[in-house]
Tab-separated table of N, CA and C in Angstrom:
chain	number	residue	atom	x	y	z
M	1	MET	N	-13.551	0.652	-9.744
M	1	MET	CA	-12.112	0.820	-9.926
M	1	MET	C	-11.378	-0.589	-10.010
M	2	ASP	N	-10.359	-0.761	-10.906
M	2	ASP	CA	-9.735	-1.937	-11.142
M	2	ASP	C	-8.526	-1.944	-10.150
M	3	TYR	N	-8.633	-2.506	-9.023
M	3	TYR	CA	-7.838	-2.330	-7.966
M	3	TYR	C	-6.504	-3.258	-8.283
M	4	GLU	N	-6.677	-4.264	-8.873
M	4	GLU	CA	-5.548	-5.160	-9.345
M	4	GLU	C	-4.514	-4.290	-10.259
M	5	LYS	N	-5.079	-3.602	-11.071
M	5	LYS	CA	-4.407	-2.604	-12.042
M	5	LYS	C	-3.650	-1.526	-11.228
M	6	ALA	N	-4.387	-0.849	-10.198
M	6	ALA	CA	-4.023	0.135	-9.408
M	6	ALA	C	-2.952	-0.450	-8.573
M	7	LEU	N	-2.897	-1.528	-7.943
M	7	LEU	CA	-1.730	-2.024	-7.121
M	7	LEU	C	-0.407	-2.163	-7.981
M	8	ILE	N	-0.511	-2.643	-9.300
M	8	ILE	CA	0.576	-2.800	-10.056
M	8	ILE	C	1.016	-1.557	-10.591
M	9	ASP	N	0.160	-0.493	-10.787
M	9	ASP	CA	0.599	0.897	-10.999
M	9	ASP	C	1.298	1.433	-10.010
M	10	LEU	N	0.842	1.231	-8.767
M	10	LEU	CA	1.563	1.615	-7.700
M	10	LEU	C	2.905	1.140	-7.297
M	11	LYS	N	3.113	-0.137	-7.623
M	11	LYS	CA	4.149	-0.885	-7.399
M	11	LYS	C	5.217	-0.278	-8.404
M	12	ASP	N	4.834	-0.127	-9.708
M	12	ASP	CA	5.627	0.276	-10.689
M	12	ASP	C	5.871	1.834	-10.675
M	13	GLY	N	5.350	2.685	-9.946
M	13	GLY	CA	5.522	4.015	-9.701
M	13	GLY	C	4.833	4.910	-10.536
M	14	ASN	N	3.823	4.205	-11.271
M	14	ASN	CA	3.040	5.034	-12.362
M	14	ASN	C	1.976	5.858	-11.462
M	15	ILE	N	1.629	5.550	-10.395
M	15	ILE	CA	0.844	6.230	-9.560
M	15	ILE	C	1.354	6.581	-8.141
M	16	GLU	N	0.984	7.527	-7.309
M	16	GLU	CA	1.696	7.639	-6.021
M	16	GLU	C	1.117	7.156	-4.876
M	17	GLU	N	-0.236	6.989	-5.137
M	17	GLU	CA	-1.037	6.452	-3.958
M	17	GLU	C	-2.471	5.848	-4.393
M	18	ILE	N	-3.058	5.042	-3.606
M	18	ILE	CA	-4.447	4.698	-3.745
M	18	ILE	C	-5.120	4.851	-2.326
M	19	GLU	N	-6.327	5.538	-2.479
M	19	GLU	CA	-6.976	5.885	-1.178
M	19	GLU	C	-8.313	4.876	-1.123
M	20	ILE	N	-8.428	4.215	-0.052
M	20	ILE	CA	-9.460	3.276	-0.032
M	20	ILE	C	-10.278	3.591	1.290
M	21	GLY	N	-11.693	3.870	1.030
M	21	GLY	CA	-12.530	4.126	2.146
M	21	GLY	C	-13.240	2.736	2.481
M	22	PRO	N	-13.888	2.807	3.590
M	22	PRO	CA	-14.514	1.557	4.294
M	22	PRO	C	-15.531	0.868	3.283
M	23	GLU	N	-16.314	1.874	2.381
M	23	GLU	CA	-17.274	1.268	1.510
M	23	GLU	C	-16.642	0.446	0.349
M	24	ASN	N	-15.150	0.759	0.049
M	24	ASN	CA	-14.490	0.101	-1.018
M	24	ASN	C	-13.615	-1.025	-0.524
M	25	PHE	N	-13.483	-1.211	0.740
M	25	PHE	CA	-12.448	-2.070	1.126
M	25	PHE	C	-12.739	-3.534	0.771
M	26	PRO	N	-13.837	-4.080	0.904
M	26	PRO	CA	-14.237	-5.406	0.495
M	26	PRO	C	-13.598	-5.781	-1.101
M	27	ALA	N	-13.946	-4.727	-1.908
M	27	ALA	CA	-13.496	-5.020	-3.360
M	27	ALA	C	-11.987	-4.925	-3.444
M	28	PHE	N	-11.374	-3.939	-2.641
M	28	PHE	CA	-9.921	-3.874	-2.602
M	28	PHE	C	-9.218	-5.185	-2.019
M	29	GLN	N	-9.866	-5.608	-0.998
M	29	GLN	CA	-9.279	-6.861	-0.283
M	29	GLN	C	-9.060	-7.992	-1.183
M	30	LYS	N	-9.988	-8.163	-2.056
M	30	LYS	CA	-9.937	-9.393	-3.059
M	30	LYS	C	-8.568	-9.091	-3.905
M	31	ALA	N	-8.300	-8.035	-4.392
M	31	ALA	CA	-7.291	-7.618	-5.187
M	31	ALA	C	-5.872	-7.739	-4.427
M	32	TRP	N	-5.906	-7.245	-3.154
M	32	TRP	CA	-4.798	-7.090	-2.140
M	32	TRP	C	-4.470	-8.656	-1.794
M	33	SER	N	-5.338	-9.494	-1.756
M	33	SER	CA	-4.915	-10.848	-1.118
M	33	SER	C	-4.204	-11.668	-2.321
M	34	ALA	N	-4.587	-11.287	-3.528
M	34	ALA	CA	-4.083	-11.917	-4.705
M	34	ALA	C	-2.806	-11.303	-5.375
M	35	PHE	N	-2.485	-10.155	-4.638
M	35	PHE	CA	-1.284	-9.307	-5.133
M	35	PHE	C	-0.110	-9.943	-4.546
M	36	PRO	N	0.871	-10.409	-5.507
M	36	PRO	CA	2.041	-11.219	-4.958
M	36	PRO	C	3.098	-10.275	-4.590
M	37	TYR	N	3.049	-8.959	-4.760
M	37	TYR	CA	4.106	-8.001	-4.219
M	37	TYR	C	3.787	-7.137	-2.900
M	38	GLN	N	3.083	-7.668	-2.115
M	38	GLN	CA	2.542	-6.990	-1.001
M	38	GLN	C	3.586	-6.132	-0.259
M	39	ASN	N	4.776	-6.851	-0.155
M	39	ASN	CA	5.886	-6.104	0.604
M	39	ASN	C	6.461	-4.848	-0.195
M	40	THR	N	5.861	-4.553	-1.397
M	40	THR	CA	6.350	-3.229	-2.056
M	40	THR	C	5.303	-2.173	-1.838
M	41	VAL	N	4.297	-2.464	-0.877
M	41	VAL	CA	3.086	-1.494	-0.766
M	41	VAL	C	2.834	-1.381	0.823
M	42	ARG	N	2.658	-0.265	1.207
M	42	ARG	CA	2.280	-0.070	2.584
M	42	ARG	C	0.993	0.821	2.767
M	43	GLY	N	0.278	0.468	3.872
M	43	GLY	CA	-0.853	1.154	4.077
M	43	GLY	C	-0.758	2.033	5.100
M	44	ILE	N	-1.356	3.293	5.058
M	44	ILE	CA	-1.353	4.275	6.272
M	44	ILE	C	-2.677	4.426	6.754
M	45	ALA	N	-3.029	4.146	7.899
M	45	ALA	CA	-4.605	4.293	8.438
M	45	ALA	C	-4.805	5.728	8.912
M	46	HIS	N	-5.928	6.114	8.557
M	46	HIS	CA	-6.563	7.243	8.780
M	46	HIS	C	-7.874	7.097	9.742
M	47	ARG	N	-8.518	8.050	10.101
M	47	ARG	CA	-9.724	8.107	10.810
M	47	ARG	C	-10.729	7.674	9.884
M	48	ALA	N	-11.800	7.223	10.627
M	48	ALA	CA	-12.932	6.839	9.735
M	48	ALA	C	-12.740	5.610	8.880
M	49	GLY	N	-11.900	4.726	8.987
M	49	GLY	CA	-11.619	3.616	8.285
M	49	GLY	C	-10.996	3.980	6.858
M	50	LYS	N	-10.487	4.924	6.609
M	50	LYS	CA	-9.710	5.233	5.496
M	50	LYS	C	-8.260	4.867	5.539
M	51	VAL	N	-7.852	4.225	4.332
M	51	VAL	CA	-6.308	3.879	4.270
M	51	VAL	C	-5.777	4.437	2.991
M	52	THR	N	-4.580	4.862	3.081
M	52	THR	CA	-4.027	5.306	1.842
M	52	THR	C	-2.740	4.282	1.821
M	53	TYR	N	-2.491	3.653	0.558
M	53	TYR	CA	-1.709	2.886	0.160
M	53	TYR	C	-0.706	3.589	-0.727
M	54	VAL	N	0.709	3.412	-0.358
M	54	VAL	CA	1.770	4.003	-0.961
M	54	VAL	C	2.979	2.921	-1.144
M	55	ARG	N	3.800	3.387	-2.129
M	55	ARG	CA	4.892	2.397	-2.412
M	55	ARG	C	5.908	2.364	-1.096
M	56	ALA	N	6.362	1.336	-0.648
M	56	ALA	CA	7.217	1.175	0.477
M	56	ALA	C	8.634	1.602	0.194
M	57	LYS	N	9.291	2.136	1.026
M	57	LYS	CA	10.520	2.681	0.671
M	57	LYS	C	11.589	1.638	1.266
């Protein structure tokens, strides 16, 4: 998955959420650390290391 594009799509409202599991987190973390609009997205932690990212309101 192209996490950089997914984050931009989430910020722009083209998608509603991104679900990340622990097995995908290292790849997602690279895109997240380079994403300049982190304040427009928030993560919601779930059990078993899963996180859902949604647009911040």
